mmCIF file with all atom_site columns, N, CA and C in Angstrom:
data_model
loop_
_atom_site.group_PDB
_atom_site.id
_atom_site.type_symbol
_atom_site.label_atom_id
_atom_site.label_alt_id
_atom_site.label_comp_id
_atom_site.label_asym_id
_atom_site.label_entity_id
_atom_site.label_seq_id
_atom_site.pdbx_PDB_ins_code
_atom_site.Cartn_x
_atom_site.Cartn_y
_atom_site.Cartn_z
_atom_site.occupancy
_atom_site.B_iso_or_equiv
_atom_site.pdbx_formal_charge
_atom_site.auth_seq_id
_atom_site.auth_comp_id
_atom_site.auth_asym_id
_atom_site.auth_atom_id
_atom_site.pdbx_PDB_model_num
ATOM 1   N N  . ILE K 1 1  ? 0.856  -1.181 0.000   1.00 90.00 ? 1  ILE K N  1
ATOM 2   C CA . ILE K 1 1  ? 0.000  0.000  0.000   1.00 90.00 ? 1  ILE K CA 1
ATOM 3   C C  . ILE K 1 1  ? 0.893  1.232  0.000   1.00 90.00 ? 1  ILE K C  1
ATOM 4   N N  . GLY K 1 2  ? 0.616  2.156  -0.907  1.00 93.00 ? 2  GLY K N  1
ATOM 5   C CA . GLY K 1 2  ? 1.330  3.425  -0.936  1.00 93.00 ? 2  GLY K CA 1
ATOM 6   C C  . GLY K 1 2  ? 0.391  4.532  -0.505  1.00 93.00 ? 2  GLY K C  1
ATOM 7   N N  . ILE K 1 3  ? 0.774  5.256  0.526   1.00 94.00 ? 3  ILE K N  1
ATOM 8   C CA . ILE K 1 3  ? -0.071 6.320  1.055   1.00 94.00 ? 3  ILE K CA 1
ATOM 9   C C  . ILE K 1 3  ? 0.665  7.655  0.932   1.00 94.00 ? 3  ILE K C  1
ATOM 10  N N  . GLY K 1 4  ? -0.054 8.660  0.450   1.00 91.00 ? 4  GLY K N  1
ATOM 11  C CA . GLY K 1 4  ? 0.505  10.009 0.364   1.00 91.00 ? 4  GLY K CA 1
ATOM 12  C C  . GLY K 1 4  ? 1.676  10.098 -0.595  1.00 91.00 ? 4  GLY K C  1
ATOM 13  N N  . THR K 1 5  ? 2.751  10.729 -0.138  1.00 87.00 ? 5  THR K N  1
ATOM 14  C CA . THR K 1 5  ? 3.894  10.969 -1.016  1.00 87.00 ? 5  THR K CA 1
ATOM 15  C C  . THR K 1 5  ? 4.599  9.685  -1.444  1.00 87.00 ? 5  THR K C  1
ATOM 16  N N  . ALA K 1 6  ? 4.335  8.581  -0.786  1.00 91.00 ? 6  ALA K N  1
ATOM 17  C CA . ALA K 1 6  ? 4.933  7.297  -1.181  1.00 91.00 ? 6  ALA K CA 1
ATOM 18  C C  . ALA K 1 6  ? 4.239  6.692  -2.395  1.00 91.00 ? 6  ALA K C  1
ATOM 19  N N  . GLY K 1 7  ? 3.096  7.213  -2.769  1.00 92.00 ? 7  GLY K N  1
ATOM 20  C CA . GLY K 1 7  ? 2.307  6.655  -3.864  1.00 92.00 ? 7  GLY K CA 1
ATOM 21  C C  . GLY K 1 7  ? 3.064  6.471  -5.168  1.00 92.00 ? 7  GLY K C  1
ATOM 22  N N  . PRO K 1 8  ? 3.696  7.516  -5.728  1.00 91.00 ? 8  PRO K N  1
ATOM 23  C CA . PRO K 1 8  ? 4.406  7.336  -6.988  1.00 91.00 ? 8  PRO K CA 1
ATOM 24  C C  . PRO K 1 8  ? 5.535  6.304  -6.911  1.00 91.00 ? 8  PRO K C  1
ATOM 25  N N  . ALA K 1 9  ? 6.270  6.282  -5.829  1.00 90.00 ? 9  ALA K N  1
ATOM 26  C CA . ALA K 1 9  ? 7.352  5.295  -5.681  1.00 90.00 ? 9  ALA K CA 1
ATOM 27  C C  . ALA K 1 9  ? 6.795  3.878  -5.632  1.00 90.00 ? 9  ALA K C  1
ATOM 28  N N  . VAL K 1 10 ? 5.695  3.688  -4.915  1.00 93.00 ? 10 VAL K N  1
ATOM 29  C CA . VAL K 1 10 ? 5.068  2.367  -4.830  1.00 93.00 ? 10 VAL K CA 1
ATOM 30  C C  . VAL K 1 10 ? 4.518  1.945  -6.190  1.00 93.00 ? 10 VAL K C  1
ATOM 31  N N  . LEU K 1 11 ? 3.974  2.889  -6.955  1.00 92.00 ? 11 LEU K N  1
ATOM 32  C CA . LEU K 1 11 ? 3.498  2.568  -8.295  1.00 92.00 ? 11 LEU K CA 1
ATOM 33  C C  . LEU K 1 11 ? 4.637  2.045  -9.176  1.00 92.00 ? 11 LEU K C  1
ATOM 34  N N  . HIS K 1 12 ? 5.776  2.718  -9.127  1.00 91.00 ? 12 HIS K N  1
ATOM 35  C CA . HIS K 1 12 ? 6.919  2.269  -9.920  1.00 91.00 ? 12 HIS K CA 1
ATOM 36  C C  . HIS K 1 12 ? 7.407  0.900  -9.470  1.00 91.00 ? 12 HIS K C  1
ATOM 37  N N  . ALA K 1 13 ? 7.495  0.696  -8.185  1.00 93.00 ? 13 ALA K N  1
ATOM 38  C CA . ALA K 1 13 ? 7.938  -0.601 -7.667  1.00 93.00 ? 13 ALA K CA 1
ATOM 39  C C  . ALA K 1 13 ? 6.970  -1.708 -8.060  1.00 93.00 ? 13 ALA K C  1
ATOM 40  N N  . ALA K 1 14 ? 5.677  -1.429 -7.991  1.00 93.00 ? 14 ALA K N  1
ATOM 41  C CA . ALA K 1 14 ? 4.671  -2.432 -8.359  1.00 93.00 ? 14 ALA K CA 1
ATOM 42  C C  . ALA K 1 14 ? 4.770  -2.784 -9.836  1.00 93.00 ? 14 ALA K C  1
ATOM 43  N N  . PHE K 1 15 ? 4.994  -1.781 -10.675 1.00 93.00 ? 15 PHE K N  1
ATOM 44  C CA . PHE K 1 15 ? 5.135  -2.039 -12.100 1.00 93.00 ? 15 PHE K CA 1
ATOM 45  C C  . PHE K 1 15 ? 6.358  -2.911 -12.379 1.00 93.00 ? 15 PHE K C  1
ATOM 46  N N  . LEU K 1 16 ? 7.481  -2.565 -11.766 1.00 92.00 ? 16 LEU K N  1
ATOM 47  C CA . LEU K 1 16 ? 8.717  -3.312 -12.004 1.00 92.00 ? 16 LEU K CA 1
ATOM 48  C C  . LEU K 1 16 ? 8.660  -4.731 -11.446 1.00 92.00 ? 16 LEU K C  1
ATOM 49  N N  . ALA K 1 17 ? 7.945  -4.910 -10.330 1.00 94.00 ? 17 ALA K N  1
ATOM 50  C CA . ALA K 1 17 ? 7.858  -6.233 -9.697  1.00 94.00 ? 17 ALA K CA 1
ATOM 51  C C  . ALA K 1 17 ? 6.638  -7.018 -10.153 1.00 94.00 ? 17 ALA K C  1
ATOM 52  N N  . ASP K 1 18 ? 5.817  -6.415 -11.011 1.00 90.00 ? 18 ASP K N  1
ATOM 53  C CA . ASP K 1 18 ? 4.579  -7.047 -11.475 1.00 90.00 ? 18 ASP K CA 1
ATOM 54  C C  . ASP K 1 18 ? 3.709  -7.498 -10.308 1.00 90.00 ? 18 ASP K C  1
ATOM 55  N N  . ARG K 1 19 ? 3.449  -6.543 -9.397  1.00 89.00 ? 19 ARG K N  1
ATOM 56  C CA . ARG K 1 19 ? 2.626  -6.813 -8.215  1.00 89.00 ? 19 ARG K CA 1
ATOM 57  C C  . ARG K 1 19 ? 1.463  -5.841 -8.181  1.00 89.00 ? 19 ARG K C  1
ATOM 58  N N  . GLU K 1 20 ? 0.334  -6.292 -7.680  1.00 89.00 ? 20 GLU K N  1
ATOM 59  C CA . GLU K 1 20 ? -0.824 -5.410 -7.512  1.00 89.00 ? 20 GLU K CA 1
ATOM 60  C C  . GLU K 1 20 ? -0.662 -4.626 -6.218  1.00 89.00 ? 20 GLU K C  1
ATOM 61  N N  . VAL K 1 21 ? -1.060 -3.361 -6.242  1.00 94.00 ? 21 VAL K N  1
ATOM 62  C CA . VAL K 1 21 ? -0.938 -2.497 -5.071  1.00 94.00 ? 21 VAL K CA 1
ATOM 63  C C  . VAL K 1 21 ? -2.180 -1.628 -4.922  1.00 94.00 ? 21 VAL K C  1
ATOM 64  N N  . GLU K 1 22 ? -2.275 -1.002 -3.759  1.00 96.00 ? 22 GLU K N  1
ATOM 65  C CA . GLU K 1 22 ? -3.297 0.008  -3.501  1.00 96.00 ? 22 GLU K CA 1
ATOM 66  C C  . GLU K 1 22 ? -2.583 1.306  -3.169  1.00 96.00 ? 22 GLU K C  1
ATOM 67  N N  . ILE K 1 23 ? -3.073 2.390  -3.745  1.00 95.00 ? 23 ILE K N  1
ATOM 68  C CA . ILE K 1 23 ? -2.515 3.720  -3.531  1.00 95.00 ? 23 ILE K CA 1
ATOM 69  C C  . ILE K 1 23 ? -3.622 4.589  -2.951  1.00 95.00 ? 23 ILE K C  1
ATOM 70  N N  . GLU K 1 24 ? -3.318 5.298  -1.873  1.00 96.00 ? 24 GLU K N  1
ATOM 71  C CA . GLU K 1 24 ? -4.324 6.155  -1.232  1.00 96.00 ? 24 GLU K CA 1
ATOM 72  C C  . GLU K 1 24 ? -3.773 7.554  -0.977  1.00 96.00 ? 24 GLU K C  1
ATOM 73  N N  . ASP K 1 25 ? -4.601 8.548  -1.222  1.00 95.00 ? 25 ASP K N  1
ATOM 74  C CA . ASP K 1 25 ? -4.280 9.947  -0.925  1.00 95.00 ? 25 ASP K CA 1
ATOM 75  C C  . ASP K 1 25 ? -2.945 10.375 -1.522  1.00 95.00 ? 25 ASP K C  1
ATOM 76  N N  . ALA K 1 26 ? -2.639 9.871  -2.712  1.00 92.00 ? 26 ALA K N  1
ATOM 77  C CA . ALA K 1 26 ? -1.375 10.181 -3.378  1.00 92.00 ? 26 ALA K CA 1
ATOM 78  C C  . ALA K 1 26 ? -1.632 11.026 -4.617  1.00 92.00 ? 26 ALA K C  1
ATOM 79  N N  . LEU K 1 27 ? -0.587 11.631 -5.107  1.00 90.00 ? 27 LEU K N  1
ATOM 80  C CA . LEU K 1 27 ? -0.675 12.446 -6.312  1.00 90.00 ? 27 LEU K CA 1
ATOM 81  C C  . LEU K 1 27 ? -1.278 11.632 -7.444  1.00 90.00 ? 27 LEU K C  1
ATOM 82  N N  . GLY K 1 28 ? -2.303 12.186 -8.085  1.00 91.00 ? 28 GLY K N  1
ATOM 83  C CA . GLY K 1 28 ? -2.992 11.472 -9.148  1.00 91.00 ? 28 GLY K CA 1
ATOM 84  C C  . GLY K 1 28 ? -2.392 11.671 -10.522 1.00 91.00 ? 28 GLY K C  1
ATOM 85  N N  . SER K 1 29 ? -1.626 12.755 -10.718 1.00 90.00 ? 29 SER K N  1
ATOM 86  C CA . SER K 1 29 ? -1.091 13.041 -12.045 1.00 90.00 ? 29 SER K CA 1
ATOM 87  C C  . SER K 1 29 ? 0.054  14.041 -11.941 1.00 90.00 ? 29 SER K C  1
ATOM 88  N N  . TRP K 1 30 ? 1.143  13.743 -12.614 1.00 87.00 ? 30 TRP K N  1
ATOM 89  C CA . TRP K 1 30 ? 2.234  14.713 -12.686 1.00 87.00 ? 30 TRP K CA 1
ATOM 90  C C  . TRP K 1 30 ? 1.836  15.899 -13.549 1.00 87.00 ? 30 TRP K C  1
ATOM 91  N N  . MET K 1 31 ? 0.939  15.662 -14.509 1.00 87.00 ? 31 MET K N  1
ATOM 92  C CA . MET K 1 31 ? 0.478  16.760 -15.356 1.00 87.00 ? 31 MET K CA 1
ATOM 93  C C  . MET K 1 31 ? -0.202 17.832 -14.503 1.00 87.00 ? 31 MET K C  1
ATOM 94  N N  . SER K 1 32 ? -0.892 17.425 -13.442 1.00 85.00 ? 32 SER K N  1
ATOM 95  C CA . SER K 1 32 ? -1.535 18.417 -12.569 1.00 85.00 ? 32 SER K CA 1
ATOM 96  C C  . SER K 1 32 ? -0.492 19.295 -11.881 1.00 85.00 ? 32 SER K C  1
ATOM 97  N N  . VAL K 1 33 ? 0.688  18.761 -11.630 1.00 83.00 ? 33 VAL K N  1
ATOM 98  C CA . VAL K 1 33 ? 1.770  19.555 -11.030 1.00 83.00 ? 33 VAL K CA 1
ATOM 99  C C  . VAL K 1 33 ? 2.246  20.607 -12.030 1.00 83.00 ? 33 VAL K C  1
ATOM 100 N N  . VAL K 1 34 ? 2.395  20.203 -13.275 1.00 82.00 ? 34 VAL K N  1
ATOM 101 C CA . VAL K 1 34 ? 2.841  21.116 -14.326 1.00 82.00 ? 34 VAL K CA 1
ATOM 102 C C  . VAL K 1 34 ? 1.820  22.226 -14.549 1.00 82.00 ? 34 VAL K C  1
ATOM 103 N N  . GLU K 1 35 ? 0.547  21.889 -14.471 1.00 86.00 ? 35 GLU K N  1
ATOM 104 C CA . GLU K 1 35 ? -0.513 22.841 -14.771 1.00 86.00 ? 35 GLU K CA 1
ATOM 105 C C  . GLU K 1 35 ? -0.910 23.724 -13.583 1.00 86.00 ? 35 GLU K C  1
ATOM 106 N N  . THR K 1 36 ? -0.361 23.471 -12.412 1.00 82.00 ? 36 THR K N  1
ATOM 107 C CA . THR K 1 36 ? -0.738 24.211 -11.212 1.00 82.00 ? 36 THR K CA 1
ATOM 108 C C  . THR K 1 36 ? 0.398  25.149 -10.803 1.00 82.00 ? 36 THR K C  1
ATOM 109 N N  . PRO K 1 37 ? 0.124  26.455 -10.689 1.00 81.00 ? 37 PRO K N  1
ATOM 110 C CA . PRO K 1 37 ? 1.190  27.403 -10.351 1.00 81.00 ? 37 PRO K CA 1
ATOM 111 C C  . PRO K 1 37 ? 1.800  27.176 -8.964  1.00 81.00 ? 37 PRO K C  1
ATOM 112 N N  . PHE K 1 38 ? 1.002  26.766 -8.002  1.00 77.00 ? 38 PHE K N  1
ATOM 113 C CA . PHE K 1 38 ? 1.494  26.553 -6.646  1.00 77.00 ? 38 PHE K CA 1
ATOM 114 C C  . PHE K 1 38 ? 1.182  25.119 -6.237  1.00 77.00 ? 38 PHE K C  1
ATOM 115 N N  . THR K 1 39 ? 2.217  24.393 -5.856  1.00 73.00 ? 39 THR K N  1
ATOM 116 C CA . THR K 1 39 ? 2.033  22.999 -5.467  1.00 73.00 ? 39 THR K CA 1
ATOM 117 C C  . THR K 1 39 ? 2.423  22.792 -4.019  1.00 73.00 ? 39 THR K C  1
ATOM 118 N N  . ASP K 1 40 ? 2.013  21.671 -3.482  1.00 69.00 ? 40 ASP K N  1
ATOM 119 C CA . ASP K 1 40 ? 2.319  21.325 -2.097  1.00 69.00 ? 40 ASP K CA 1
ATOM 120 C C  . ASP K 1 40 ? 3.362  20.209 -2.088  1.00 69.00 ? 40 ASP K C  1
ATOM 121 N N  . ASP K 1 41 ? 4.642  20.570 -2.171  1.00 70.00 ? 41 ASP K N  1
ATOM 122 C CA . ASP K 1 41 ? 5.760  19.633 -2.089  1.00 70.00 ? 41 ASP K CA 1
ATOM 123 C C  . ASP K 1 41 ? 5.630  18.461 -3.060  1.00 70.00 ? 41 ASP K C  1
ATOM 124 N N  . GLN K 1 42 ? 5.241  18.729 -4.298  1.00 67.00 ? 42 GLN K N  1
ATOM 125 C CA . GLN K 1 42 ? 5.079  17.652 -5.278  1.00 67.00 ? 42 GLN K CA 1
ATOM 126 C C  . GLN K 1 42 ? 6.344  17.399 -6.094  1.00 67.00 ? 42 GLN K C  1
ATOM 127 N N  . TYR K 1 43 ? 7.269  18.345 -6.106  1.00 68.00 ? 43 TYR K N  1
ATOM 128 C CA . TYR K 1 43 ? 8.464  18.156 -6.926  1.00 68.00 ? 43 TYR K CA 1
ATOM 129 C C  . TYR K 1 43 ? 9.393  17.089 -6.366  1.00 68.00 ? 43 TYR K C  1
ATOM 130 N N  . SER K 1 44 ? 9.216  16.687 -5.129  1.00 70.00 ? 44 SER K N  1
ATOM 131 C CA . SER K 1 44 ? 10.034 15.601 -4.586  1.00 70.00 ? 44 SER K CA 1
ATOM 132 C C  . SER K 1 44 ? 9.710  14.278 -5.262  1.00 70.00 ? 44 SER K C  1
ATOM 133 N N  . ASN K 1 45 ? 8.540  14.161 -5.885  1.00 69.00 ? 45 ASN K N  1
ATOM 134 C CA . ASN K 1 45 ? 8.140  12.949 -6.583  1.00 69.00 ? 45 ASN K CA 1
ATOM 135 C C  . ASN K 1 45 ? 8.383  13.003 -8.082  1.00 69.00 ? 45 ASN K C  1
ATOM 136 N N  . ALA K 1 46 ? 8.813  14.128 -8.593  1.00 72.00 ? 46 ALA K N  1
ATOM 137 C CA . ALA K 1 46 ? 8.909  14.306 -10.041 1.00 72.00 ? 46 ALA K CA 1
ATOM 138 C C  . ALA K 1 46 ? 10.156 13.639 -10.613 1.00 72.00 ? 46 ALA K C  1
ATOM 139 N N  . LEU K 1 47 ? 9.989  13.113 -11.808 1.00 77.00 ? 47 LEU K N  1
ATOM 140 C CA . LEU K 1 47 ? 11.108 12.561 -12.561 1.00 77.00 ? 47 LEU K CA 1
ATOM 141 C C  . LEU K 1 47 ? 11.280 13.414 -13.813 1.00 77.00 ? 47 LEU K C  1
ATOM 142 N N  . PRO K 1 48 ? 12.477 13.967 -14.037 1.00 82.00 ? 48 PRO K N  1
ATOM 143 C CA . PRO K 1 48 ? 12.676 14.834 -15.196 1.00 82.00 ? 48 PRO K CA 1
ATOM 144 C C  . PRO K 1 48 ? 12.318 14.131 -16.505 1.00 82.00 ? 48 PRO K C  1
ATOM 145 N N  . GLY K 1 49 ? 11.512 14.793 -17.322 1.00 84.00 ? 49 GLY K N  1
ATOM 146 C CA . GLY K 1 49 ? 11.155 14.293 -18.638 1.00 84.00 ? 49 GLY K CA 1
ATOM 147 C C  . GLY K 1 49 ? 10.152 13.153 -18.674 1.00 84.00 ? 49 GLY K C  1
ATOM 148 N N  . VAL K 1 50 ? 9.629  12.760 -17.530 1.00 85.00 ? 50 VAL K N  1
ATOM 149 C CA . VAL K 1 50 ? 8.756  11.584 -17.485 1.00 85.00 ? 50 VAL K CA 1
ATOM 150 C C  . VAL K 1 50 ? 7.481  11.766 -18.300 1.00 85.00 ? 50 VAL K C  1
ATOM 151 N N  . LEU K 1 51 ? 6.953  12.973 -18.356 1.00 87.00 ? 51 LEU K N  1
ATOM 152 C CA . LEU K 1 51 ? 5.709  13.184 -19.087 1.00 87.00 ? 51 LEU K CA 1
ATOM 153 C C  . LEU K 1 51 ? 5.857  12.965 -20.596 1.00 87.00 ? 51 LEU K C  1
ATOM 154 N N  . LEU K 1 52 ? 7.072  12.876 -21.077 1.00 90.00 ? 52 LEU K N  1
ATOM 155 C CA . LEU K 1 52 ? 7.279  12.531 -22.476 1.00 90.00 ? 52 LEU K CA 1
ATOM 156 C C  . LEU K 1 52 ? 6.946  11.061 -22.734 1.00 90.00 ? 52 LEU K C  1
ATOM 157 N N  . ALA K 1 53 ? 6.961  10.256 -21.666 1.00 92.00 ? 53 ALA K N  1
ATOM 158 C CA . ALA K 1 53 ? 6.711  8.820  -21.807 1.00 92.00 ? 53 ALA K CA 1
ATOM 159 C C  . ALA K 1 53 ? 5.389  8.369  -21.193 1.00 92.00 ? 53 ALA K C  1
ATOM 160 N N  . TYR K 1 54 ? 5.056  8.892  -20.015 1.00 92.00 ? 54 TYR K N  1
ATOM 161 C CA . TYR K 1 54 ? 3.835  8.460  -19.332 1.00 92.00 ? 54 TYR K CA 1
ATOM 162 C C  . TYR K 1 54 ? 3.501  9.409  -18.195 1.00 92.00 ? 54 TYR K C  1
ATOM 163 N N  . ASP K 1 55 ? 2.282  9.275  -17.688 1.00 92.00 ? 55 ASP K N  1
ATOM 164 C CA . ASP K 1 55 ? 1.847  9.994  -16.490 1.00 92.00 ? 55 ASP K CA 1
ATOM 165 C C  . ASP K 1 55 ? 1.370  8.943  -15.488 1.00 92.00 ? 55 ASP K C  1
ATOM 166 N N  . LEU K 1 56 ? 1.104  9.351  -14.283 1.00 93.00 ? 56 LEU K N  1
ATOM 167 C CA . LEU K 1 56 ? 0.742  8.406  -13.225 1.00 93.00 ? 56 LEU K CA 1
ATOM 168 C C  . LEU K 1 56 ? -0.503 7.575  -13.513 1.00 93.00 ? 56 LEU K C  1
ATOM 169 N N  . PRO K 1 57 ? -1.546 8.107  -14.158 1.00 95.00 ? 57 PRO K N  1
ATOM 170 C CA . PRO K 1 57 ? -2.699 7.247  -14.460 1.00 95.00 ? 57 PRO K CA 1
ATOM 171 C C  . PRO K 1 57 ? -2.334 6.061  -15.367 1.00 95.00 ? 57 PRO K C  1
ATOM 172 N N  . GLU K 1 58 ? -1.458 6.296  -16.349 1.00 95.00 ? 58 GLU K N  1
ATOM 173 C CA . GLU K 1 58 ? -1.026 5.206  -17.220 1.00 95.00 ? 58 GLU K CA 1
ATOM 174 C C  . GLU K 1 58 ? -0.191 4.188  -16.444 1.00 95.00 ? 58 GLU K C  1
ATOM 175 N N  . LEU K 1 59 ? 0.657  4.683  -15.564 1.00 93.00 ? 59 LEU K N  1
ATOM 176 C CA . LEU K 1 59 ? 1.476  3.789  -14.743 1.00 93.00 ? 59 LEU K CA 1
ATOM 177 C C  . LEU K 1 59 ? 0.592  2.962  -13.814 1.00 93.00 ? 59 LEU K C  1
ATOM 178 N N  . ALA K 1 60 ? -0.420 3.590  -13.224 1.00 94.00 ? 60 ALA K N  1
ATOM 179 C CA . ALA K 1 60 ? -1.332 2.868  -12.324 1.00 94.00 ? 60 ALA K CA 1
ATOM 180 C C  . ALA K 1 60 ? -2.069 1.764  -13.069 1.00 94.00 ? 60 ALA K C  1
ATOM 181 N N  . ALA K 1 61 ? -2.488 2.033  -14.291 1.00 94.00 ? 61 ALA K N  1
ATOM 182 C CA . ALA K 1 61 ? -3.176 1.018  -15.084 1.00 94.00 ? 61 ALA K CA 1
ATOM 183 C C  . ALA K 1 61 ? -2.230 -0.130 -15.434 1.00 94.00 ? 61 ALA K C  1
ATOM 184 N N  . ALA K 1 62 ? -1.017 0.194  -15.824 1.00 93.00 ? 62 ALA K N  1
ATOM 185 C CA . ALA K 1 62 ? -0.042 -0.836 -16.184 1.00 93.00 ? 62 ALA K CA 1
ATOM 186 C C  . ALA K 1 62 ? 0.395  -1.656 -14.972 1.00 93.00 ? 62 ALA K C  1
ATOM 187 N N  . ALA K 1 63 ? 0.381  -1.027 -13.797 1.00 91.00 ? 63 ALA K N  1
ATOM 188 C CA . ALA K 1 63 ? 0.806  -1.710 -12.569 1.00 91.00 ? 63 ALA K CA 1
ATOM 189 C C  . ALA K 1 63 ? -0.349 -2.431 -11.882 1.00 91.00 ? 63 ALA K C  1
ATOM 190 N N  . LYS K 1 64 ? -1.538 -2.385 -12.469 1.00 90.00 ? 64 LYS K N  1
ATOM 191 C CA . LYS K 1 64 ? -2.719 -3.012 -11.866 1.00 90.00 ? 64 LYS K CA 1
ATOM 192 C C  . LYS K 1 64 ? -2.961 -2.472 -10.459 1.00 90.00 ? 64 LYS K C  1
ATOM 193 N N  . ALA K 1 65 ? -2.872 -1.165 -10.317 1.00 94.00 ? 65 ALA K N  1
ATOM 194 C CA . ALA K 1 65 ? -3.039 -0.525 -9.015  1.00 94.00 ? 65 ALA K CA 1
ATOM 195 C C  . ALA K 1 65 ? -4.473 -0.067 -8.806  1.00 94.00 ? 65 ALA K C  1
ATOM 196 N N  . THR K 1 66 ? -4.911 -0.163 -7.581  1.00 95.00 ? 66 THR K N  1
ATOM 197 C CA . THR K 1 66 ? -6.175 0.431  -7.165  1.00 95.00 ? 66 THR K CA 1
ATOM 198 C C  . THR K 1 66 ? -5.842 1.778  -6.548  1.00 95.00 ? 66 THR K C  1
ATOM 199 N N  . VAL K 1 67 ? -6.388 2.844  -7.097  1.00 95.00 ? 67 VAL K N  1
ATOM 200 C CA . VAL K 1 67 ? -6.098 4.187  -6.620  1.00 95.00 ? 67 VAL K CA 1
ATOM 201 C C  . VAL K 1 67 ? -7.319 4.749  -5.929  1.00 95.00 ? 67 VAL K C  1
ATOM 202 N N  . ARG K 1 68 ? -7.147 5.132  -4.666  1.00 96.00 ? 68 ARG K N  1
ATOM 203 C CA . ARG K 1 68 ? -8.242 5.701  -3.878  1.00 96.00 ? 68 ARG K CA 1
ATOM 204 C C  . ARG K 1 68 ? -7.905 7.148  -3.485  1.00 96.00 ? 68 ARG K C  1
ATOM 205 N N  . ARG K 1 69 ? -8.854 8.009  -3.685  1.00 95.00 ? 69 ARG K N  1
ATOM 206 C CA . ARG K 1 69 ? -8.740 9.426  -3.306  1.00 95.00 ? 69 ARG K CA 1
ATOM 207 C C  . ARG K 1 69 ? -7.446 10.079 -3.826  1.00 95.00 ? 69 ARG K C  1
ATOM 208 N N  . PRO K 1 70 ? -7.224 10.074 -5.145  1.00 94.00 ? 70 PRO K N  1
ATOM 209 C CA . PRO K 1 70 ? -6.021 10.756 -5.648  1.00 94.00 ? 70 PRO K CA 1
ATOM 210 C C  . PRO K 1 70 ? -6.106 12.245 -5.351  1.00 94.00 ? 70 PRO K C  1
ATOM 211 N N  . VAL K 1 71 ? -4.957 12.864 -5.163  1.00 91.00 ? 71 VAL K N  1
ATOM 212 C CA . VAL K 1 71 ? -4.921 14.299 -4.868  1.00 91.00 ? 71 VAL K CA 1
ATOM 213 C C  . VAL K 1 71 ? -4.275 15.037 -6.029  1.00 91.00 ? 71 VAL K C  1
ATOM 214 N N  . GLY K 1 72 ? -4.589 16.310 -6.121  1.00 85.00 ? 72 GLY K N  1
ATOM 215 C CA . GLY K 1 72 ? -3.999 17.163 -7.126  1.00 85.00 ? 72 GLY K CA 1
ATOM 216 C C  . GLY K 1 72 ? -2.689 17.765 -6.622  1.00 85.00 ? 72 GLY K C  1
ATOM 217 N N  . ALA K 1 73 ? -2.116 18.633 -7.409  1.00 81.00 ? 73 ALA K N  1
ATOM 218 C CA . ALA K 1 73 ? -0.841 19.241 -7.076  1.00 81.00 ? 73 ALA K CA 1
ATOM 219 C C  . ALA K 1 73 ? -0.883 20.068 -5.793  1.00 81.00 ? 73 ALA K C  1
ATOM 220 N N  . SER K 1 74 ? -2.072 20.556 -5.433  1.00 77.00 ? 74 SER K N  1
ATOM 221 C CA . SER K 1 74 ? -2.190 21.353 -4.214  1.00 77.00 ? 74 SER K CA 1
ATOM 222 C C  . SER K 1 74 ? -2.303 20.477 -2.967  1.00 77.00 ? 74 SER K C  1
ATOM 223 N N  . GLY K 1 75 ? -2.343 19.156 -3.177  1.00 74.00 ? 75 GLY K N  1
ATOM 224 C CA . GLY K 1 75 ? -2.455 18.246 -2.038  1.00 74.00 ? 75 GLY K CA 1
ATOM 225 C C  . GLY K 1 75 ? -3.879 17.911 -1.665  1.00 74.00 ? 75 GLY K C  1
ATOM 226 N N  . ARG K 1 76 ? -4.842 18.394 -2.447  1.00 75.00 ? 76 ARG K N  1
ATOM 227 C CA . ARG K 1 76 ? -6.258 18.141 -2.156  1.00 75.00 ? 76 ARG K CA 1
ATOM 228 C C  . ARG K 1 76 ? -6.856 17.220 -3.184  1.00 75.00 ? 76 ARG K C  1
#
């Protein structure tokens, strides 16, 4: 289970290990960080250039993750 800021890291680990996971109260999209002028500590989860390849919703689908209550860049 990935909760909060651990969500993106758990998604990547689940994809690489081919394991199902649950993500709660975590960032729902890196694109929302790009589109939001003020964020709540979201750059600690960012990977340079990642949006050229995928965003978190695509990763969650590929990792067979259940995502509950995703948050936007403002943390809400």
